Coordinates of N, CA, C and O in Angstrom, one line a residue:
M1055 N 33.1 34.0 6.5 CA 32.6 33.2 5.5 C 32.4 31.8 6.1 O 33.3 31.1 6.6
A1056 N 31.2 31.3 6.0 CA 30.8 30.0 6.5 C 31.2 28.9 5.5 O 31.0 29.0 4.3
L1057 N 31.7 27.8 6.1 CA 32.0 26.7 5.3 C 30.8 25.8 5.1 O 30.1 25.6 6.0
I1058 N 30.6 25.4 3.9 CA 29.4 24.5 3.6 C 29.9 23.1 3.6 O 30.8 22.7 2.8
S1059 N 29.3 22.2 4.3 CA 29.6 20.8 4.4 C 28.8 20.1 3.3 O 27.6 20.1 3.3
I1060 N 29.6 19.4 2.5 CA 28.9 18.7 1.4 C 28.8 17.2 1.8 O 29.8 16.6 2.2
P1061 N 27.6 16.6 1.8 CA 27.5 15.2 2.2 C 28.2 14.3 1.3 O 28.3 14.5 0.1
K1062 N 28.6 13.2 1.8 CA 29.2 12.1 1.0 C 28.2 11.0 0.9 O 27.6 10.6 1.9
I1063 N 28.1 10.4 -0.2 CA 27.2 9.3 -0.4 C 27.9 8.0 0.0 O 29.0 7.7 -0.5
R1064 N 27.3 7.3 0.9 CA 27.9 6.0 1.4 C 26.8 4.9 1.5 O 25.7 5.2 1.5
N1065 N 27.4 3.7 1.6 CA 26.5 2.6 1.9 C 26.6 2.3 3.4 O 27.7 2.4 4.0
C1066 N 25.5 2.1 4.1 CA 25.4 1.8 5.5 C 26.2 0.5 5.7 O 26.0 -0.5 5.0
T1067 N 27.1 0.5 6.7 CA 27.9 -0.7 7.0 C 27.0 -1.8 7.6 O 27.5 -3.0 7.7
K1068 N 25.8 -1.5 8.1 CA 25.0 -2.5 8.7 C 24.0 -3.1 7.7 O 23.8 -4.3 7.6
C1069 N 23.2 -2.2 7.0 CA 22.2 -2.7 6.1 C 22.5 -2.6 4.7 O 21.8 -3.1 3.8
G1070 N 23.5 -1.8 4.3 CA 23.9 -1.6 2.9 C 23.2 -0.5 2.2 O 23.5 -0.2 1.1
K1071 N 22.2 0.1 2.8 CA 21.4 1.1 2.2 C 22.3 2.4 1.9 O 23.2 2.7 2.7
I1072 N 22.0 3.1 0.8 CA 22.7 4.3 0.5 C 22.2 5.4 1.3 O 20.9 5.5 1.4
F1073 N 23.1 6.3 1.8 CA 22.6 7.4 2.6 C 23.7 8.5 2.5 O 24.8 8.3 2.0
A1074 N 23.2 9.7 2.8 CA 24.1 10.9 2.8 C 24.8 11.1 4.1 O 24.1 11.3 5.1
S1075 N 26.1 11.0 4.2 CA 26.9 11.1 5.4 C 27.4 12.5 5.5 O 28.3 12.9 4.7
M1076 N 26.9 13.3 6.5 CA 27.4 14.7 6.6 C 28.6 14.8 7.5 O 29.4 15.7 7.3
H1077 N 28.8 13.9 8.5 CA 29.9 14.1 9.4 C 30.7 12.8 9.5 O 31.3 12.5 10.6
G1078 N 30.8 12.0 8.5 CA 31.6 10.8 8.5 C 30.9 9.6 9.0 O 31.6 8.6 9.3
E1079 N 29.6 9.7 9.2 CA 28.9 8.5 9.8 C 29.0 7.3 8.8 O 29.1 7.5 7.6
R1080 N 29.1 6.1 9.3 CA 29.2 4.9 8.5 C 27.9 4.1 8.6 O 27.8 3.1 7.9
V1081 N 27.0 4.6 9.4 CA 25.7 3.8 9.6 C 24.6 4.8 9.4 O 24.6 6.0 9.8
C1082 N 23.5 4.4 8.7 CA 22.4 5.2 8.4 C 21.6 5.5 9.6 O 21.7 4.8 10.6
K1083 N 20.7 6.6 9.5 CA 19.9 7.0 10.6 C 18.9 5.9 11.1 O 18.7 5.7 12.3
D1084 N 18.4 5.1 10.1 CA 17.5 4.0 10.5 C 18.2 3.0 11.3 O 17.6 2.5 12.3
C1085 N 19.4 2.6 11.0 CA 20.1 1.6 11.8 C 20.6 2.1 13.1 O 20.6 1.4 14.1
I1086 N 20.9 3.4 13.2 CA 21.2 4.1 14.5 C 20.0 4.0 15.4 O 20.1 3.7 16.6
Q1087 N 18.9 4.4 14.8 CA 17.6 4.4 15.6 C 17.3 2.9 16.1 O 16.9 2.7 17.2
A1088 N 17.4 2.0 15.2 CA 17.2 0.6 15.5 C 18.1 0.1 16.7 O 17.6 -0.6 17.6
E1089 N 19.3 0.5 16.6 CA 20.3 0.2 17.7 C 19.9 0.8 19.0 O 19.9 0.2 20.1
K1090 N 19.5 2.1 19.0 CA 19.0 2.8 20.2 C 17.8 2.1 20.8 O 17.6 1.9 22.0
D1091 N 16.8 1.7 19.9 CA 15.6 1.0 20.3 C 16.0 -0.3 21.0 O 15.4 -0.7 22.0
F1092 N 16.9 -1.0 20.4 CA 17.4 -2.3 21.0 C 18.0 -2.1 22.3 O 17.8 -2.9 23.3
E1093 N 18.9 -1.1 22.4 CA 19.5 -0.8 23.7 C 18.4 -0.5 24.8 O 18.6 -0.9 25.9
E1094 N 17.4 0.3 24.4 CA 16.3 0.6 25.3 C 15.6 -0.7 25.8 O 15.3 -0.8 27.0
Q1095 N 15.5 -1.7 24.9 CA 14.9 -3.0 25.3 C 15.8 -3.7 26.3 O 15.3 -4.3 27.3
V1096 N 17.1 -3.6 26.1 CA 18.1 -4.3 27.0 C 18.0 -3.6 28.4 O 17.9 -4.2 29.4
V1097 N 18.0 -2.2 28.4 CA 17.9 -1.5 29.7 C 16.6 -1.8 30.4 O 16.6 -2.0 31.6
K1098 N 15.5 -1.9 29.6 CA 14.2 -2.2 30.2 C 14.2 -3.6 30.8 O 13.7 -3.8 32.0
Y1099 N 14.8 -4.6 30.2 CA 14.9 -5.9 30.7 C 15.7 -5.9 32.0 O 15.3 -6.5 33.0
I1100 N 16.8 -5.2 32.0 CA 17.7 -5.1 33.3 C 16.9 -4.4 34.4 O 16.9 -4.9 35.5
R1101 N 16.1 -3.4 34.0 CA 15.3 -2.7 35.0 C 14.3 -3.6 35.6 O 14.0 -3.6 36.8
D1102 N 13.6 -4.4 34.7 CA 12.5 -5.3 35.1 C 13.1 -6.6 35.8 O 12.3 -7.3 36.5
N1103 N 14.3 -6.9 35.6 CA 14.9 -8.1 36.1 C 16.3 -7.8 36.8 O 17.3 -8.2 36.4
P1104 N 16.2 -7.1 37.9 CA 17.4 -6.7 38.6 C 18.2 -7.9 39.1 O 17.6 -8.9 39.5
G1105 N 19.5 -7.8 39.0 CA 20.4 -8.9 39.5 C 20.6 -10.0 38.4 O 21.2 -11.0 38.7
S1106 N 20.1 -9.8 37.2 CA 20.3 -10.8 36.2 C 21.8 -10.8 35.8 O 22.5 -9.8 35.9
S1107 N 22.3 -12.0 35.4 CA 23.7 -12.0 35.0 C 23.8 -11.5 33.5 O 22.8 -11.4 32.8
V1108 N 25.0 -11.2 33.1 CA 25.2 -10.7 31.8 C 24.7 -11.8 30.8 O 24.0 -11.5 29.8
K1109 N 25.0 -13.0 31.1 CA 24.6 -14.1 30.2 C 23.1 -14.2 30.1 O 22.5 -14.4 29.0
E1110 N 22.4 -14.0 31.2 CA 20.9 -14.1 31.2 C 20.3 -12.9 30.4 O 19.4 -13.1 29.6
V1111 N 20.9 -11.7 30.5 CA 20.5 -10.6 29.8 C 20.7 -10.8 28.3 O 19.8 -10.6 27.4
M1112 N 21.9 -11.4 27.9 CA 22.2 -11.7 26.5 C 21.2 -12.7 26.0 O 20.7 -12.5 24.8
E1113 N 20.9 -13.8 26.7 CA 20.0 -14.8 26.2 C 18.6 -14.3 26.1 O 17.9 -14.6 25.1
A1114 N 18.1 -13.4 27.0 CA 16.8 -12.9 27.0 C 16.5 -11.9 26.0 O 15.4 -11.8 25.4
T1115 N 17.6 -11.1 25.7 CA 17.3 -10.0 24.8 C 18.0 -10.1 23.4 O 17.6 -9.4 22.4
G1116 N 18.9 -11.1 23.3 CA 19.6 -11.2 22.0 C 20.8 -10.3 21.9 O 21.5 -10.2 20.8
A1117 N 21.1 -9.6 23.0 CA 22.3 -8.7 22.9 C 23.6 -9.5 22.9 O 23.6 -10.6 23.4
T1118 N 24.6 -8.9 22.2 CA 25.9 -9.6 22.2 C 26.7 -9.1 23.4 O 26.5 -8.1 24.0
E1119 N 27.8 -9.9 23.7 CA 28.7 -9.6 24.7 C 29.4 -8.2 24.4 O 29.5 -7.4 25.3
K1120 N 29.7 -8.0 23.2 CA 30.4 -6.8 22.8 C 29.4 -5.6 23.0 O 29.8 -4.5 23.5
M1121 N 28.1 -5.8 22.7 CA 27.2 -4.7 22.9 C 27.0 -4.4 24.4 O 27.0 -3.2 24.8
M1122 N 27.0 -5.5 25.2 CA 26.8 -5.3 26.7 C 28.0 -4.5 27.3 O 27.9 -3.6 28.1
K1123 N 29.2 -4.9 26.8 CA 30.4 -4.2 27.3 C 30.4 -2.8 26.9 O 30.8 -1.9 27.7
R1124 N 30.0 -2.5 25.6 CA 30.0 -1.1 25.2 C 29.0 -0.3 25.9 O 29.2 0.8 26.3
M1125 N 27.8 -0.9 26.2 CA 26.8 -0.2 27.0 C 27.3 0.1 28.4 O 27.0 1.2 28.9
M1126 N 28.0 -0.8 29.0 CA 28.6 -0.6 30.4 C 29.6 0.5 30.3 O 29.6 1.4 31.1
Q1127 N 30.5 0.5 29.2 CA 31.5 1.5 29.1 C 30.9 2.8 28.8 O 31.4 3.8 29.3
D1128 N 29.9 2.9 28.1 CA 29.2 4.2 27.8 C 28.4 4.7 28.9 O 27.9 5.8 28.8
G1129 N 28.2 3.9 30.0 CA 27.5 4.3 31.1 C 26.0 4.2 31.0 O 25.2 4.8 31.7
I1130 N 25.5 3.5 30.0 CA 24.1 3.3 29.8 C 23.5 2.6 30.9 O 22.4 2.9 31.4
F1131 N 24.2 1.6 31.5 CA 23.8 1.0 32.7 C 25.1 0.6 33.4 O 26.1 0.3 32.8
S1132 N 25.1 0.5 34.7 CA 26.3 0.2 35.4 C 26.4 -1.3 35.6 O 25.4 -2.1 35.5
N1133 N 27.6 -1.8 35.8 CA 27.9 -3.2 36.0 C 27.2 -3.7 37.3 O 26.9 -4.9 37.4
S1134 N 26.9 -2.8 38.2 CA 26.2 -3.1 39.4 C 24.7 -3.5 39.1 O 24.0 -4.1 39.9
A1135 N 24.2 -3.1 37.9 CA 22.8 -3.5 37.6 C 22.7 -4.9 37.2 O 21.6 -5.5 37.2
V1136 N 23.8 -5.6 36.9 CA 23.8 -7.0 36.6 C 24.7 -7.7 37.6 O 25.6 -7.1 38.2
K1137 N 24.5 -9.0 37.7 CA 25.4 -9.8 38.6 C 26.8 -9.8 38.1 O 27.0 -9.9 36.9
R1138 N 27.7 -9.6 39.0 CA 29.1 -9.6 38.6 C 29.6 -11.0 38.1 O 29.4 -12.0 38.8
E1139 N 30.2 -10.9 37.0 CA 30.8 -12.1 36.4 C 32.2 -11.8 35.9 O 32.5 -10.6 35.6
E1140 N 33.0 -12.7 35.7 CA 34.4 -12.5 35.2 C 34.3 -11.8 33.8 O 35.1 -11.0 33.5
N1141 N 33.4 -12.3 33.0 CA 33.3 -11.8 31.6 C 32.6 -10.4 31.5 O 32.4 -9.9 30.5
A1142 N 32.2 -9.8 32.7 CA 31.5 -8.6 32.6 C 32.5 -7.4 32.7 O 32.2 -6.4 33.2
T1143 N 33.7 -7.6 32.3 CA 34.7 -6.6 32.3 C 35.1 -6.3 30.9 O 34.8 -7.1 30.0
Y1144 N 35.8 -5.2 30.7 CA 36.4 -4.8 29.4 C 37.7 -4.1 29.7 O 37.9 -3.6 30.8
P1145 N 38.5 -3.9 28.7 CA 39.8 -3.3 28.9 C 39.8 -1.8 29.1 O 39.1 -1.1 28.4
C1146 N 40.7 -1.3 30.0 CA 41.0 0.1 30.1 C 41.5 0.6 28.7 O 42.3 -0.1 28.1
M1147 N 41.0 1.8 28.3 CA 41.5 2.3 27.0 C 42.9 2.7 26.9 O 43.5 2.8 25.9
S1148 N 43.6 2.8 28.1 CA 45.0 3.2 28.1 C 45.9 2.0 28.3 O 46.8 1.7 27.5
C1149 N 45.7 1.2 29.4 CA 46.6 0.2 29.8 C 46.1 -1.2 29.5 O 46.9 -2.2 29.5
G1150 N 44.8 -1.4 29.2 CA 44.2 -2.7 28.9 C 43.8 -3.5 30.1 O 43.3 -4.6 30.0
R1151 N 44.0 -3.0 31.3 CA 43.6 -3.7 32.6 C 42.1 -3.8 32.6 O 41.4 -2.9 32.2
P1152 N 41.6 -5.0 33.0 CA 40.1 -5.2 33.1 C 39.4 -4.2 34.0 O 39.9 -4.0 35.1
I1153 N 38.3 -3.5 33.5 CA 37.6 -2.6 34.3 C 36.1 -2.9 34.2 O 35.7 -3.7 33.3
T1154 N 35.3 -2.4 35.1 CA 33.8 -2.7 35.0 C 33.0 -1.5 34.7 O 31.8 -1.6 34.5
S1155 N 33.6 -0.3 34.7 CA 32.8 0.9 34.4 C 33.8 2.0 33.9 O 35.0 2.0 34.2
G1156 N 33.2 2.9 33.1 CA 34.0 4.0 32.6 C 34.9 3.6 31.4 O 34.6 2.6 30.8
T1157 N 35.8 4.4 31.1 CA 36.7 4.2 30.0 C 38.1 3.8 30.5 O 38.8 3.1 29.8
Y1158 N 38.6 4.4 31.6 CA 39.9 4.2 32.1 C 39.9 3.6 33.5 O 39.0 3.8 34.3
C1159 N 40.9 2.8 33.9 CA 41.0 2.3 35.2 C 41.4 3.5 36.1 O 41.8 4.5 35.7
M1160 N 41.3 3.3 37.4 CA 41.6 4.3 38.4 C 43.0 4.9 38.3 O 43.2 6.1 38.4
D1161 N 44.0 4.0 38.1 CA 45.4 4.4 38.0 C 45.6 5.3 36.7 O 46.2 6.4 36.8
C1162 N 45.0 4.9 35.6 CA 45.2 5.7 34.4 C 44.4 7.0 34.5 O 44.8 8.0 34.0
L1163 N 43.2 6.9 35.1 CA 42.4 8.1 35.3 C 43.2 9.1 36.1 O 43.2 10.3 35.8
S1164 N 43.8 8.7 37.2 CA 44.6 9.5 38.1 C 45.7 10.1 37.3 O 46.0 11.4 37.4
R1165 N 46.4 9.3 36.5 CA 47.6 9.8 35.7 C 47.1 10.9 34.7 O 47.7 11.9 34.5
L1166 N 45.9 10.6 34.0 CA 45.4 11.6 33.1 C 45.0 12.9 33.7 O 45.2 14.0 33.2
R1167 N 44.4 12.8 34.9 CA 44.1 14.0 35.7 C 45.3 14.8 36.0 O 45.4 16.1 35.9
D1168 N 46.4 14.1 36.4 CA 47.7 14.8 36.7 C 48.2 15.5 35.5 O 48.7 16.7 35.6
Q1169 N 48.2 14.8 34.4 CA 48.7 15.3 33.1 C 47.9 16.5 32.7 O 48.5 17.6 32.2
T1170 N 46.6 16.5 32.8 CA 45.7 17.6 32.5 C 46.0 18.8 33.3 O 46.1 19.9 32.9
R1171 N 46.1 18.5 34.6 CA 46.4 19.6 35.6 C 47.7 20.3 35.2 O 47.8 21.5 35.2
K1172 N 48.8 19.5 35.0 CA 50.1 20.1 34.6 C 50.0 20.9 33.3 O 50.6 21.9 33.2
A1173 N 49.3 20.3 32.3 CA 49.1 21.0 31.1 C 48.4 22.4 31.3 O 48.8 23.4 30.7
A1174 N 47.4 22.4 32.1 CA 46.6 23.6 32.4 C 47.5 24.6 33.1 O 47.4 25.8 32.8
E1175 N 48.3 24.1 34.0 CA 49.2 25.1 34.7 C 50.2 25.6 33.8 O 50.5 26.8 33.8
A1176 N 50.8 24.8 32.9 CA 51.7 25.3 31.9 C 51.1 26.3 31.0 O 51.7 27.3 30.6
M1177 N 49.8 26.1 30.6 CA 49.1 27.0 29.7 C 48.9 28.3 30.4 O 49.0 29.4 29.8
Q1178 N 48.6 28.3 31.7 CA 48.4 29.5 32.4 C 49.6 30.3 32.5 O 49.6 31.5 32.3
I1179 N 50.8 29.6 32.7 CA 52.1 30.3 32.7 C 52.3 31.0 31.3 O 52.7 32.1 31.3
R1180 N 52.1 30.2 30.2 CA 52.3 30.8 28.9 C 51.4 32.0 28.6 O 51.8 33.0 28.0
I1181 N 50.1 31.9 29.1 CA 49.2 33.0 28.9 C 49.7 34.3 29.7 O 49.7 35.4 29.1
K1182 N 50.2 34.1 30.9 CA 50.7 35.2 31.7 C 52.0 35.8 31.0 O 52.1 37.0 30.9
E1183 N 52.8 34.9 30.5 CA 54.0 35.4 29.8 C 53.6 36.2 28.5 O 54.2 37.2 28.2
D1184 N 52.6 35.6 27.8 CA 52.2 36.3 26.5 C 51.6 37.7 26.8 O 51.7 38.6 26.0
K1185 N 50.9 37.8 27.9 CA 50.3 39.1 28.3 C 51.4 40.1 28.5 O 51.1 41.3 28.3
N1186 N 52.6 39.7 28.9 CA 53.7 40.7 29.2 C 54.4 41.0 27.9 O 55.3 41.9 27.9
L1187 N 54.1 40.3 26.8 CA 54.8 40.6 25.5 C 54.1 41.7 24.8 O 52.9 41.9 24.8
S1188 N 54.9 42.5 24.0 CA 54.3 43.5 23.1 C 53.8 42.8 21.9 O 54.1 41.6 21.7
T1189 N 53.0 43.5 21.1 CA 52.4 42.9 19.9 C 53.6 42.4 18.9 O 53.5 41.4 18.4
I1190 N 54.6 43.2 18.8 CA 55.7 42.9 18.0 C 56.4 41.6 18.5 O 56.7 40.7 17.7
E1191 N 56.6 41.5 19.8 CA 57.2 40.3 20.3 C 56.3 39.0 20.1 O 56.8 37.9 19.8
R1192 N 55.0 39.2 20.2 CA 54.1 38.1 19.9 C 54.2 37.6 18.5 O 54.2 36.5 18.2
L1193 N 54.2 38.6 17.6 CA 54.3 38.3 16.1 C 55.6 37.6 15.9 O 55.7 36.7 15.1
D1194 N 56.7 38.1 16.5 CA 58.0 37.4 16.3 C 58.0 35.9 16.8 O 58.5 35.0 16.1
K1195 N 57.3 35.8 17.9 CA 57.2 34.4 18.5 C 56.4 33.5 17.6 O 56.8 32.3 17.3
M1196 N 55.3 34.0 17.0 CA 54.5 33.3 16.1 C 55.2 32.9 14.8 O 55.2 31.8 14.3
A1197 N 56.0 33.9 14.3 CA 56.8 33.7 13.1 C 57.9 32.6 13.3 O 58.1 31.8 12.5
E1198 N 58.5 32.7 14.5 CA 59.5 31.7 14.9 C 58.9 30.3 14.9 O 59.5 29.3 14.4
K1199 N 57.7 30.1 15.5 CA 57.1 28.8 15.6 C 56.7 28.3 14.2 O 56.9 27.1 13.9
E1200 N 56.2 29.2 13.3 CA 55.9 28.8 11.9 C 57.1 28.4 11.2 O 57.1 27.4 10.4
F1201 N 58.3 29.1 11.4 CA 59.5 28.8 10.7 C 60.0 27.4 11.2 O 60.4 26.5 10.4
E1202 N 59.9 27.1 12.5 CA 60.2 25.8 13.0 C 59.4 24.7 12.4 O 59.8 23.6 12.1
R1203 N 58.0 25.0 12.3 CA 57.1 24.0 11.8 C 57.5 23.7 10.3 O 57.5 22.6 9.9
E1204 N 57.7 24.8 9.6 CA 58.1 24.6 8.1 C 59.4 23.8 8.0 O 59.5 22.9 7.1
N1205 N 60.4 24.0 8.8 CA 61.6 23.2 8.8 C 61.3 21.7 9.0 O 61.9 20.9 8.4
R1206 N 60.5 21.5 10.0 CA 60.1 20.1 10.3 C 59.4 19.4 9.1 O 59.7 18.3 8.7
M1207 N 58.5 20.2 8.5 CA 57.7 19.7 7.4 C 58.7 19.4 6.2 O 58.5 18.4 5.5
S1208 N 59.7 20.3 6.0 CA 60.6 20.1 4.9 C 61.4 18.8 5.1 O 61.6 18.0 4.2
G1209 N 61.8 18.5 6.4 CA 62.5 17.3 6.7 C 61.6 16.1 6.4 O 62.1 15.1 5.9
I1210 N 60.4 16.2 6.8 CA 59.4 15.1 6.5 C 59.3 14.8 5.0 O 59.3 13.7 4.5
R1211 N 59.1 15.9 4.3 CA 59.0 15.8 2.8 C 60.2 15.2 2.2 O 60.1 14.3 1.3
R1212 N 61.4 15.6 2.7 CA 62.7 15.0 2.1 C 62.7 13.5 2.4 O 63.0 12.7 1.6
N1213 N 62.4 13.1 3.7 CA 62.3 11.7 4.0 C 61.3 10.9 3.2 O 61.6 9.8 2.8
F1214 N 60.2 11.5 3.0 CA 59.1 10.8 2.2 C 59.6 10.6 0.8 O 59.4 9.6 0.2
R1215 N 60.2 11.7 0.2 CA 60.7 11.5 -1.2 C 61.8 10.5 -1.3 O 61.8 9.7 -2.2
G1216 N 62.6 10.4 -0.2 CA 63.7 9.4 -0.2 C 63.1 8.0 -0.1 O 63.6 7.0 -0.7
M1217 N 62.0 7.8 0.6 CA 61.4 6.5 0.8 C 60.8 6.1 -0.6 O 60.8 5.0 -1.0
I1218 N 60.2 7.1 -1.3 CA 59.6 6.7 -2.6 C 60.6 6.3 -3.6 O 60.5 5.4 -4.4
K1219 N 61.8 7.1 -3.6 CA 62.9 6.7 -4.5 C 63.5 5.4 -4.3 O 63.9 4.7 -5.2
D1220 N 63.5 5.0 -3.0 CA 64.0 3.7 -2.6 C 63.2 2.5 -3.1 O 63.7 1.4 -3.3
H1221 N 61.9 2.7 -3.4 CA 61.1 1.6 -3.8 C 60.8 1.6 -5.3 O 61.0 2.0 -6.2

């Protein structure tokens, strides 16, 4: 049975126009397209004026520093396309260290890769173990996990009720 997604009626956070939001969008399609068009103008300026500083690009195009940093972070253009300046950095999403491209600094990226590799290895071990289990053993294991989850939820509900009574 397919789930039908019902749109929510919202006001665009940029222009205020009413629109139907299917997937939680907060900006209407017209504003999204206008932003993409503006980004294309910024990229065209950088392409036509290589070596421009971030400040020069902002002055020439009207782009904000926030927009320039987001475009660098999203990989729309690299920081090497513009002159390096101290303010041409933005924080790593994990540790906050200043970076000039991507989402994470090299240290955090390395740590995330290690964690991902370890999680994949652990998952492979669990898959191999599960293959060795009979159907009854798998069902018992699933029931045990559900029982543990329900016990945790009961504790959370008790704590929540206690918090409400205290106020």
